[in-house]
mmCIF file of C-alpha atoms in Angstrom:
data_model
loop_
_atom_site.group_PDB
_atom_site.id
_atom_site.type_symbol
_atom_site.label_atom_id
_atom_site.label_comp_id
_atom_site.label_asym_id
_atom_site.label_seq_id
_atom_site.Cartn_x
_atom_site.Cartn_y
_atom_site.Cartn_z
ATOM 1 C CA MET A 545 -88.786 -95.416 -110.778
ATOM 2 C CA LYS A 546 -86.845 -94.934 -107.537
ATOM 3 C CA LEU A 547 -87.713 -97.158 -104.573
ATOM 4 C CA PRO A 548 -88.022 -95.621 -101.081
ATOM 5 C CA LYS A 549 -84.791 -95.836 -99.047
ATOM 6 C CA ALA A 550 -86.572 -97.715 -96.231
ATOM 7 C CA LEU A 551 -87.706 -100.379 -98.687
ATOM 8 C CA LEU A 552 -84.197 -100.670 -100.122
ATOM 9 C CA ARG A 553 -82.755 -101.130 -96.620
ATOM 10 C CA MET A 554 -85.329 -103.875 -95.880
ATOM 11 C CA MET A 555 -84.505 -105.643 -99.129
ATOM 12 C CA ALA A 556 -80.766 -105.489 -98.387
ATOM 13 C CA LEU A 557 -81.295 -106.759 -94.834
ATOM 14 C CA SER A 558 -83.457 -109.609 -96.106
ATOM 15 C CA ALA A 559 -80.793 -110.611 -98.616
ATOM 16 C CA VAL A 560 -78.132 -110.714 -95.894
ATOM 17 C CA LEU A 561 -80.399 -112.786 -93.623
ATOM 18 C CA ILE A 562 -81.118 -115.214 -96.426
ATOM 19 C CA LEU A 563 -77.383 -115.657 -97.037
ATOM 20 C CA ILE A 564 -76.629 -116.125 -93.331
ATOM 21 C CA VAL A 565 -79.486 -118.517 -92.628
ATOM 22 C CA GLY A 566 -78.961 -120.370 -95.883
ATOM 23 C CA PHE A 567 -75.255 -120.912 -95.197
ATOM 24 C CA ALA A 568 -75.903 -122.016 -91.613
ATOM 25 C CA GLU A 569 -78.623 -124.438 -92.629
ATOM 26 C CA LYS A 570 -76.656 -126.009 -95.450
ATOM 27 C CA PRO A 571 -73.580 -127.637 -93.968
ATOM 28 C CA GLN A 572 -74.094 -130.285 -96.646
ATOM 29 C CA ASP A 573 -72.747 -127.674 -99.083
ATOM 30 C CA LEU A 574 -69.334 -127.888 -97.475
ATOM 31 C CA PRO A 575 -66.779 -130.101 -99.181
ATOM 32 C CA GLU A 576 -66.616 -133.612 -97.796
ATOM 33 C CA GLY A 577 -64.529 -133.789 -94.646
ATOM 34 C CA VAL A 578 -64.674 -130.033 -94.023
ATOM 35 C CA HIS A 579 -66.501 -128.551 -91.011
ATOM 36 C CA MET A 580 -67.759 -125.078 -90.154
ATOM 37 C CA LYS A 581 -66.047 -125.018 -86.731
ATOM 38 C CA LEU A 582 -62.593 -126.152 -85.739
ATOM 39 C CA SER A 583 -64.033 -127.926 -82.694
ATOM 40 C CA ASP A 584 -66.125 -130.130 -85.001
ATOM 41 C CA TYR A 585 -62.994 -132.083 -85.968
ATOM 42 C CA GLY A 586 -62.376 -133.212 -82.383
ATOM 43 C CA PHE A 587 -58.644 -132.507 -82.484
ATOM 44 C CA PHE A 588 -58.623 -130.879 -79.037
ATOM 45 C CA GLN A 589 -60.138 -131.558 -75.642
ATOM 46 C CA GLY A 590 -61.303 -129.181 -72.930
ATOM 47 C CA GLU A 591 -61.118 -125.444 -73.490
ATOM 48 C CA MET A 592 -60.442 -124.931 -77.195
ATOM 49 C CA ALA A 593 -57.972 -122.061 -76.729
ATOM 50 C CA GLN A 594 -55.628 -124.360 -74.800
ATOM 51 C CA LEU A 595 -55.140 -126.511 -77.929
ATOM 52 C CA ASP A 596 -54.815 -129.615 -75.754
ATOM 53 C CA PRO A 597 -54.628 -132.483 -78.285
ATOM 54 C CA VAL A 598 -56.556 -135.722 -77.938
ATOM 55 C CA ASN A 599 -54.791 -139.066 -78.382
ATOM 56 C CA GLY A 600 -53.583 -139.455 -81.926
ATOM 57 C CA VAL A 601 -53.046 -135.728 -82.507
ATOM 58 C CA VAL A 602 -49.292 -135.233 -82.139
ATOM 59 C CA PRO A 603 -47.524 -131.884 -81.662
ATOM 60 C CA TYR A 604 -44.412 -131.129 -83.651
ATOM 61 C CA ASP A 605 -42.095 -128.266 -84.492
ATOM 62 C CA LEU A 606 -39.595 -127.352 -87.197
ATOM 63 C CA ASN A 607 -35.928 -126.579 -86.611
ATOM 64 C CA THR A 608 -36.131 -123.507 -88.853
ATOM 65 C CA PRO A 609 -39.686 -122.332 -89.622
ATOM 66 C CA LEU A 610 -41.073 -119.946 -92.199
ATOM 67 C CA PHE A 611 -41.298 -116.323 -90.991
ATOM 68 C CA SER A 612 -44.828 -114.924 -90.691
ATOM 69 C CA ASP A 613 -44.652 -111.394 -89.280
ATOM 70 C CA TYR A 614 -43.269 -112.606 -85.959
ATOM 71 C CA ALA A 615 -46.332 -114.783 -85.342
ATOM 72 C CA TRP A 616 -45.762 -117.848 -83.186
ATOM 73 C CA LYS A 617 -47.056 -121.196 -84.398
ATOM 74 C CA GLN A 618 -48.310 -124.346 -82.729
ATOM 75 C CA ARG A 619 -48.326 -127.401 -84.968
ATOM 76 C CA PHE A 620 -49.955 -130.826 -84.820
ATOM 77 C CA VAL A 621 -50.260 -133.811 -87.134
ATOM 78 C CA LYS A 622 -53.012 -136.400 -87.194
ATOM 79 C CA LEU A 623 -52.449 -139.548 -89.225
ATOM 80 C CA PRO A 624 -55.279 -141.927 -90.110
ATOM 81 C CA GLU A 625 -55.690 -144.632 -87.489
ATOM 82 C CA GLY A 626 -53.084 -147.349 -87.986
ATOM 83 C CA ALA A 627 -51.287 -145.449 -90.743
ATOM 84 C CA SER A 628 -47.665 -144.296 -90.869
ATOM 85 C CA VAL A 629 -45.390 -142.167 -93.018
ATOM 86 C CA ASP A 630 -42.243 -143.509 -94.659
ATOM 87 C CA PHE A 631 -38.905 -141.846 -93.890
ATOM 88 C CA ASN A 632 -37.104 -140.107 -96.718
ATOM 89 C CA ASP A 633 -33.980 -137.969 -96.433
ATOM 90 C CA HIS A 634 -34.709 -135.542 -99.247
ATOM 91 C CA GLU A 635 -38.197 -134.114 -99.571
ATOM 92 C CA VAL A 636 -41.186 -133.232 -97.411
ATOM 93 C CA LEU A 637 -42.622 -136.463 -96.003
ATOM 94 C CA ASP A 638 -45.179 -138.217 -98.183
ATOM 95 C CA PHE A 639 -48.091 -138.374 -95.738
ATOM 96 C CA PRO A 640 -50.880 -140.889 -96.398
ATOM 97 C CA VAL A 641 -54.353 -139.871 -97.516
ATOM 98 C CA GLY A 642 -56.392 -138.942 -94.454
ATOM 99 C CA THR A 643 -53.551 -136.997 -92.792
ATOM 100 C CA VAL A 644 -54.356 -133.569 -91.348
ATOM 101 C CA LEU A 645 -51.663 -130.984 -90.583
ATOM 102 C CA ILE A 646 -52.874 -128.392 -88.067
ATOM 103 C CA LYS A 647 -51.114 -125.045 -87.606
ATOM 104 C CA THR A 648 -52.312 -122.246 -85.312
ATOM 105 C CA PHE A 649 -50.884 -118.716 -85.560
ATOM 106 C CA TYR A 650 -50.795 -116.600 -82.412
ATOM 107 C CA TYR A 651 -49.000 -113.812 -80.544
ATOM 108 C CA PRO A 652 -48.145 -114.004 -76.822
ATOM 109 C CA HIS A 653 -49.309 -110.894 -74.990
ATOM 110 C CA ASP A 654 -45.798 -110.650 -73.566
ATOM 111 C CA GLU A 655 -43.061 -112.819 -75.080
ATOM 112 C CA ARG A 656 -41.123 -112.559 -71.800
ATOM 113 C CA ASN A 657 -43.907 -114.186 -69.805
ATOM 114 C CA PRO A 658 -46.118 -116.876 -71.409
ATOM 115 C CA GLU A 659 -48.301 -116.912 -68.282
ATOM 116 C CA LYS A 660 -49.851 -113.630 -69.454
ATOM 117 C CA GLY A 661 -51.654 -115.489 -72.219
ATOM 118 C CA ARG A 662 -51.821 -115.196 -75.970
ATOM 119 C CA GLN A 663 -54.086 -114.131 -78.806
ATOM 120 C CA LEU A 664 -55.000 -116.888 -81.250
ATOM 121 C CA LEU A 665 -55.607 -115.579 -84.763
ATOM 122 C CA GLU A 666 -56.045 -118.413 -87.211
ATOM 123 C CA THR A 667 -55.707 -122.153 -87.570
ATOM 124 C CA ARG A 668 -54.854 -123.529 -90.979
ATOM 125 C CA LEU A 669 -55.572 -127.137 -91.842
ATOM 126 C CA LEU A 670 -53.975 -129.070 -94.655
ATOM 127 C CA ILE A 671 -56.168 -132.092 -95.266
ATOM 128 C CA HIS A 672 -54.871 -134.876 -97.488
ATOM 129 C CA GLN A 673 -57.824 -136.178 -99.454
ATOM 130 C CA GLU A 674 -58.002 -138.663 -102.322
ATOM 131 C CA ALA A 675 -57.936 -135.759 -104.786
ATOM 132 C CA GLY A 676 -54.912 -134.163 -103.118
ATOM 133 C CA TRP A 677 -54.164 -131.695 -100.343
ATOM 134 C CA ARG A 678 -56.867 -129.172 -99.439
ATOM 135 C CA ALA A 679 -56.139 -125.958 -97.478
ATOM 136 C CA VAL A 680 -58.903 -125.033 -95.025
ATOM 137 C CA PRO A 681 -58.472 -121.840 -92.927
ATOM 138 C CA TYR A 682 -60.258 -121.007 -89.652
ATOM 139 C CA HIS A 683 -60.337 -117.641 -87.855
ATOM 140 C CA TRP A 684 -60.576 -117.396 -84.065
ATOM 141 C CA ASN A 685 -63.322 -115.295 -82.506
ATOM 142 C CA ASP A 686 -62.572 -112.446 -80.103
ATOM 143 C CA ASP A 687 -63.634 -114.561 -77.123
ATOM 144 C CA GLN A 688 -61.046 -117.179 -78.111
ATOM 145 C CA THR A 689 -63.616 -119.913 -77.695
ATOM 146 C CA GLU A 690 -63.888 -121.132 -81.289
ATOM 147 C CA ALA A 691 -62.398 -120.808 -84.764
ATOM 148 C CA TYR A 692 -64.740 -120.640 -87.748
ATOM 149 C CA LEU A 693 -64.213 -121.517 -91.392
ATOM 150 C CA GLU A 694 -63.263 -118.393 -93.344
ATOM 151 C CA VAL A 695 -62.143 -118.790 -96.946
ATOM 152 C CA ALA A 696 -62.095 -115.068 -97.821
ATOM 153 C CA GLY A 697 -59.128 -114.090 -95.636
ATOM 154 C CA GLY A 698 -59.061 -111.186 -93.228
ATOM 155 C CA ARG A 699 -57.058 -108.574 -91.347
ATOM 156 C CA LYS A 700 -56.678 -107.870 -87.664
ATOM 157 C CA GLN A 701 -54.906 -105.172 -85.677
ATOM 158 C CA ILE A 702 -52.740 -106.761 -83.021
ATOM 159 C CA SER A 703 -50.188 -105.657 -80.441
ATOM 160 C CA TRP A 704 -47.826 -107.484 -78.123
ATOM 161 C CA LYS A 705 -44.610 -107.021 -76.161
ATOM 162 C CA ASP A 706 -41.533 -108.587 -77.727
ATOM 163 C CA SER A 707 -38.724 -110.442 -75.969
ATOM 164 C CA LYS A 708 -37.142 -107.125 -74.983
ATOM 165 C CA GLY A 709 -40.368 -105.739 -73.509
ATOM 166 C CA LYS A 710 -40.910 -103.337 -76.414
ATOM 167 C CA LYS A 711 -44.513 -102.885 -77.534
ATOM 168 C CA GLN A 712 -45.084 -103.980 -81.113
ATOM 169 C CA LYS A 713 -48.150 -103.656 -83.288
ATOM 170 C CA LEU A 714 -49.126 -104.469 -86.840
ATOM 171 C CA GLU A 715 -52.040 -105.345 -89.073
ATOM 172 C CA TYR A 716 -51.954 -109.123 -89.317
ATOM 173 C CA VAL A 717 -53.117 -110.461 -92.669
ATOM 174 C CA MET A 718 -54.835 -113.830 -92.885
ATOM 175 C CA PRO A 719 -54.583 -115.100 -96.471
ATOM 176 C CA ASN A 720 -57.601 -116.283 -98.367
ATOM 177 C CA GLN A 721 -57.937 -119.901 -99.391
ATOM 178 C CA ASN A 722 -56.618 -119.349 -102.916
ATOM 179 C CA GLN A 723 -53.504 -117.566 -101.635
ATOM 180 C CA CYS A 724 -52.523 -120.776 -99.859
ATOM 181 C CA LYS A 725 -51.671 -122.168 -103.270
ATOM 182 C CA GLY A 726 -49.118 -119.385 -103.725
ATOM 183 C CA CYS A 727 -46.779 -121.091 -101.266
ATOM 184 C CA HIS A 728 -47.976 -124.699 -101.317
ATOM 185 C CA SER A 729 -47.973 -125.289 -105.075
ATOM 186 C CA PHE A 730 -45.580 -127.935 -106.412
ATOM 187 C CA LYS A 731 -45.855 -129.351 -109.923
ATOM 188 C CA GLY A 732 -49.266 -127.679 -110.111
ATOM 189 C CA ALA A 733 -50.658 -129.391 -107.006
ATOM 190 C CA MET A 734 -50.713 -128.485 -103.343
ATOM 191 C CA ARG A 735 -48.381 -130.073 -100.812
ATOM 192 C CA PRO A 736 -47.027 -129.262 -97.328
ATOM 193 C CA ILE A 737 -43.899 -127.119 -97.008
ATOM 194 C CA GLY A 738 -42.306 -127.765 -93.645
ATOM 195 C CA PRO A 739 -42.409 -131.320 -92.240
ATOM 196 C CA SER A 740 -39.370 -133.010 -93.772
ATOM 197 C CA ALA A 741 -37.145 -135.399 -91.855
ATOM 198 C CA ARG A 742 -34.384 -132.794 -91.643
ATOM 199 C CA GLN A 743 -36.759 -130.216 -90.150
ATOM 200 C CA LEU A 744 -38.231 -132.731 -87.673
ATOM 201 C CA ASN A 745 -34.835 -134.023 -86.563
ATOM 202 C CA GLY A 746 -34.782 -132.125 -83.266
ATOM 203 C CA GLU A 747 -35.996 -132.451 -79.712
ATOM 204 C CA TYR A 748 -39.525 -131.592 -78.586
ATOM 205 C CA ALA A 749 -40.913 -131.213 -75.067
ATOM 206 C CA PHE A 750 -43.725 -133.788 -75.223
ATOM 207 C CA ALA A 751 -46.099 -134.291 -72.286
ATOM 208 C CA HIS A 752 -44.129 -137.394 -71.223
ATOM 209 C CA GLY A 753 -40.753 -135.670 -71.553
ATOM 210 C CA THR A 754 -38.300 -134.342 -74.105
ATOM 211 C CA GLN A 755 -37.530 -136.622 -77.048
ATOM 212 C CA ASN A 756 -36.274 -136.433 -80.613
ATOM 213 C CA GLN A 757 -39.357 -136.020 -82.797
ATOM 214 C CA LEU A 758 -38.381 -138.690 -85.320
ATOM 215 C CA GLU A 759 -37.692 -141.175 -82.528
ATOM 216 C CA HIS A 760 -41.074 -140.320 -81.057
ATOM 217 C CA TRP A 761 -42.837 -140.869 -84.376
ATOM 218 C CA LYS A 762 -41.085 -144.229 -84.759
ATOM 219 C CA ALA A 763 -41.996 -145.261 -81.193
ATOM 220 C CA GLN A 764 -45.622 -144.338 -81.867
ATOM 221 C CA ASN A 765 -45.611 -146.387 -85.100
ATOM 222 C CA MET A 766 -46.102 -143.173 -87.047
ATOM 223 C CA MET A 767 -42.876 -143.544 -89.107
ATOM 224 C CA THR A 768 -41.327 -146.477 -90.910
ATOM 225 C CA ASN A 769 -37.788 -147.088 -92.186
ATOM 226 C CA LEU A 770 -36.100 -144.534 -89.922
ATOM 227 C CA PRO A 771 -32.374 -145.464 -90.227
ATOM 228 C CA GLU A 772 -30.663 -146.897 -87.176
ATOM 229 C CA ASP A 773 -27.545 -145.037 -88.290
ATOM 230 C CA TRP A 774 -28.287 -141.420 -87.436
ATOM 231 C CA SER A 775 -25.516 -140.202 -89.727
ATOM 232 C CA LYS A 776 -27.985 -141.051 -92.529
ATOM 233 C CA VAL A 777 -30.669 -138.798 -91.079
ATOM 234 C CA PRO A 778 -30.253 -135.170 -92.210
ATOM 235 C CA LYS A 779 -30.690 -132.417 -89.648
ATOM 236 C CA ALA A 780 -31.616 -128.833 -90.454
ATOM 237 C CA PRO A 781 -29.761 -126.247 -88.375
ATOM 238 C CA VAL A 782 -31.652 -123.676 -86.330
ATOM 239 C CA TRP A 783 -31.255 -120.474 -88.307
ATOM 240 C CA ASP A 784 -30.463 -118.255 -85.287
ATOM 241 C CA ASP A 785 -28.380 -120.737 -83.287
ATOM 242 C CA PRO A 786 -24.716 -120.742 -84.374
ATOM 243 C CA SER A 787 -24.117 -123.919 -82.363
ATOM 244 C CA THR A 788 -26.269 -125.850 -84.852
ATOM 245 C CA GLY A 789 -24.480 -124.919 -88.068
ATOM 246 C CA SER A 790 -22.179 -122.591 -89.957
ATOM 247 C CA ILE A 791 -23.440 -119.268 -91.243
ATOM 248 C CA ASP A 792 -23.595 -120.822 -94.723
ATOM 249 C CA GLU A 793 -25.697 -123.751 -93.477
ATOM 250 C CA ARG A 794 -28.046 -121.499 -91.484
ATOM 251 C CA ALA A 795 -28.505 -119.022 -94.340
ATOM 252 C CA ARG A 796 -29.205 -121.811 -96.829
ATOM 253 C CA ILE A 797 -31.802 -123.493 -94.616
ATOM 254 C CA TRP A 798 -33.484 -120.119 -93.989
ATOM 255 C CA LEU A 799 -33.708 -119.518 -97.745
ATOM 256 C CA ASP A 800 -34.910 -123.095 -98.226
ATOM 257 C CA ILE A 801 -37.904 -122.799 -95.888
ATOM 258 C CA ASN A 802 -38.752 -119.156 -96.645
ATOM 259 C CA CYS A 803 -38.129 -118.958 -100.391
ATOM 260 C CA ALA A 804 -37.646 -122.374 -101.984
ATOM 261 C CA HIS A 805 -41.335 -123.334 -101.869
ATOM 262 C CA CYS A 806 -41.656 -120.950 -104.844
ATOM 263 C CA HIS A 807 -38.042 -120.794 -106.009
ATOM 264 C CA ASN A 808 -37.562 -124.356 -107.166
ATOM 265 C CA GLU A 809 -37.770 -125.887 -110.606
ATOM 266 C CA HIS A 810 -41.343 -127.092 -109.973
ATOM 267 C CA GLY A 811 -42.654 -124.093 -107.994
ATOM 268 C CA PRO A 812 -44.523 -120.902 -108.921
ATOM 269 C CA ALA A 813 -41.205 -119.051 -109.470
ATOM 270 C CA SER A 814 -39.677 -121.734 -111.688
ATOM 271 C CA THR A 815 -39.352 -119.313 -114.618
ATOM 272 C CA SER A 816 -36.990 -117.112 -112.590
ATOM 273 C CA GLY A 817 -34.237 -119.712 -112.809
ATOM 274 C CA LEU A 818 -33.337 -118.795 -109.220
ATOM 275 C CA PHE A 819 -33.636 -121.955 -107.151
ATOM 276 C CA LEU A 820 -33.024 -121.583 -103.433
ATOM 277 C CA ASP A 821 -33.671 -125.091 -102.168
ATOM 278 C CA ILE A 822 -31.154 -126.709 -99.853
ATOM 279 C CA HIS A 823 -30.234 -129.328 -102.465
ATOM 280 C CA GLN A 824 -29.076 -126.821 -105.074
ATOM 281 C CA ASP A 825 -25.264 -126.940 -105.253
ATOM 282 C CA ASP A 826 -24.664 -124.653 -108.245
ATOM 283 C CA PRO A 827 -23.859 -121.180 -106.852
ATOM 284 C CA TYR A 828 -25.029 -119.533 -110.059
ATOM 285 C CA ILE A 829 -28.451 -121.193 -109.771
ATOM 286 C CA TRP A 830 -28.856 -119.953 -106.189
ATOM 287 C CA GLY A 831 -27.931 -116.421 -107.185
ATOM 288 C CA ILE A 832 -24.174 -115.828 -107.348
ATOM 289 C CA HIS A 833 -23.548 -113.408 -110.254
ATOM 290 C CA LYS A 834 -26.962 -114.358 -111.648
ATOM 291 C CA SER A 835 -28.893 -111.673 -113.508
ATOM 292 C CA PRO A 836 -32.659 -111.607 -112.929
ATOM 293 C CA VAL A 837 -34.820 -112.907 -115.759
ATOM 294 C CA ALA A 838 -36.985 -109.776 -115.642
ATOM 295 C CA ALA A 839 -35.205 -106.566 -114.615
ATOM 296 C CA GLY A 840 -38.301 -104.809 -113.271
ATOM 297 C CA ARG A 841 -38.771 -102.601 -110.223
ATOM 298 C CA GLY A 842 -37.980 -105.581 -108.014
ATOM 299 C CA SER A 843 -34.322 -105.470 -109.032
ATOM 300 C CA GLY A 844 -33.927 -101.870 -107.845
ATOM 301 C CA GLY A 845 -31.577 -101.264 -110.762
ATOM 302 C CA LEU A 846 -29.106 -103.821 -109.400
ATOM 303 C CA LEU A 847 -27.490 -106.322 -111.733
ATOM 304 C CA TYR A 848 -27.147 -109.599 -109.830
ATOM 305 C CA ASP A 849 -29.080 -111.585 -107.247
ATOM 306 C CA ILE A 850 -25.970 -112.057 -105.094
ATOM 307 C CA ILE A 851 -22.591 -110.369 -105.371
ATOM 308 C CA PRO A 852 -20.109 -112.093 -103.022
ATOM 309 C CA GLY A 853 -18.871 -109.715 -100.326
ATOM 310 C CA ASP A 854 -21.330 -106.976 -101.319
ATOM 311 C CA PRO A 855 -24.820 -107.400 -99.809
ATOM 312 C CA ASN A 856 -25.732 -103.786 -100.580
ATOM 313 C CA SER A 857 -25.421 -104.503 -104.304
ATOM 314 C CA SER A 858 -27.290 -107.824 -104.150
ATOM 315 C CA ILE A 859 -30.921 -108.015 -105.297
ATOM 316 C CA LEU A 860 -31.618 -110.808 -102.793
ATOM 317 C CA MET A 861 -30.814 -108.458 -99.930
ATOM 318 C CA LEU A 862 -32.859 -105.625 -101.425
ATOM 319 C CA ARG A 863 -35.986 -107.784 -101.652
ATOM 320 C CA ILE A 864 -35.622 -109.345 -98.201
ATOM 321 C CA GLU A 865 -35.280 -105.892 -96.609
ATOM 322 C CA SER A 866 -38.144 -104.277 -98.524
ATOM 323 C CA GLU A 867 -41.712 -103.679 -97.351
ATOM 324 C CA ASP A 868 -42.789 -102.446 -100.793
ATOM 325 C CA PRO A 869 -45.382 -104.959 -102.104
ATOM 326 C CA GLY A 870 -43.910 -104.614 -105.585
ATOM 327 C CA VAL A 871 -40.390 -105.422 -104.431
ATOM 328 C CA MET A 872 -40.422 -107.488 -101.249
ATOM 329 C CA MET A 873 -39.921 -111.221 -101.028
ATOM 330 C CA PRO A 874 -41.696 -113.390 -100.121
ATOM 331 C CA GLU A 875 -44.681 -111.722 -101.767
ATOM 332 C CA VAL A 876 -47.249 -113.155 -99.345
ATOM 333 C CA GLY A 877 -47.133 -114.146 -95.709
ATOM 334 C CA ARG A 878 -45.364 -111.072 -94.413
ATOM 335 C CA LYS A 879 -45.791 -107.313 -94.211
ATOM 336 C CA VAL A 880 -42.784 -106.425 -92.076
ATOM 337 C CA VAL A 881 -39.090 -107.163 -92.446
ATOM 338 C CA HIS A 882 -37.658 -110.029 -90.446
ATOM 339 C CA LYS A 883 -34.733 -107.946 -89.211
ATOM 340 C CA GLU A 884 -32.895 -110.784 -87.512
ATOM 341 C CA SER A 885 -32.844 -113.072 -90.538
ATOM 342 C CA ALA A 886 -32.008 -110.123 -92.810
ATOM 343 C CA GLU A 887 -28.896 -109.649 -90.664
ATOM 344 C CA LEU A 888 -28.067 -113.333 -91.140
ATOM 345 C CA ILE A 889 -28.341 -113.129 -94.932
ATOM 346 C CA ASN A 890 -26.435 -109.840 -94.976
ATOM 347 C CA ASP A 891 -23.571 -111.374 -92.941
ATOM 348 C CA TRP A 892 -23.631 -114.499 -95.123
ATOM 349 C CA ILE A 893 -23.147 -112.500 -98.324
ATOM 350 C CA GLN A 894 -20.634 -110.194 -96.639
ATOM 351 C CA GLN A 895 -18.367 -113.058 -95.581
ATOM 352 C CA MET A 896 -18.271 -114.595 -99.074
ATOM 353 C CA ASP A 897 -14.823 -114.233 -100.607
ATOM 354 C CA PRO A 898 -15.199 -113.042 -104.235
ATOM 355 C CA LYS A 899 -12.137 -115.107 -105.146
ATOM 356 C CA ASP A 900 -14.133 -118.250 -104.349
ATOM 357 C CA TYR A 901 -16.868 -117.237 -106.792
ATOM 358 C CA PRO A 902 -15.284 -116.048 -110.075
ATOM 359 C CA ARG A 903 -17.685 -114.545 -112.557
ATOM 360 C CA PRO A 904 -18.798 -117.062 -115.191
#
């Protein structure tokens, strides 16, 4: 027996209302330490869109960040009261339980003039709980007054003017909660990607003045065992600033932050045998004359990940320059090609002398 369409519409509407009301009235269903609204955490004071941190919420930046479709990012860290993080010169810092890393993605309306405002899209939290790190994403509303918990991901059409005044537009993709694991997985568990000592070893314009970030963390009792001898503190170059490192150093750090979170021996791409972390010193392991494990469509019929002096015949270059979902790398977190970094990697491969890298 068919039900009248009006009755079906009423039943559907009632179901939606039950879901909405039920979700709103059951905040106790949220995981412990997770809130429905970003403002509920109390990280910021005043107008939420200004992202003005309260005491104890410290801004930071990375020397070379991960590319995310030309989105800008504003980062903060909040350590538990009285807690600190120990310096190490190798891996991402081992933050204590209770730490929250806060990262907001946005686009300035006009990159040439910040006074024209910006569009906030999402704020991602990484919360270190007893059971491990938990990714919690929030999406900003159109009024830019609040960001709400959204685990299912989303898409948004955006436009802005770039640094040359050219209008740009794209469909920005906000990953769902499970996709966070695609980049943040290490030995089967989640962990942060960016905040290592080498990436934090740079100056930041704090409210009180410009200061090296590691020195600031030490002065605020946020970091212990920072060496007095700065030659023992690694420093990541800025990928697009030749004054900070050679083309080899800048290309390797770009690959480290953009690719090595998967391409390491403990990451999701461990079976590829292609490890692009900054600590890898075997050219074959980071791609020189290395054949892909699986010669699928992603190889484009090419034979090796990197051929010295020949970027056009290198699979690495093909995948960085592709927008084909079945070919491009990284697989998530971007839809468009980062043209400027692609030029860097192209020039890096081009300047390699084949005589320095004989075939094994």
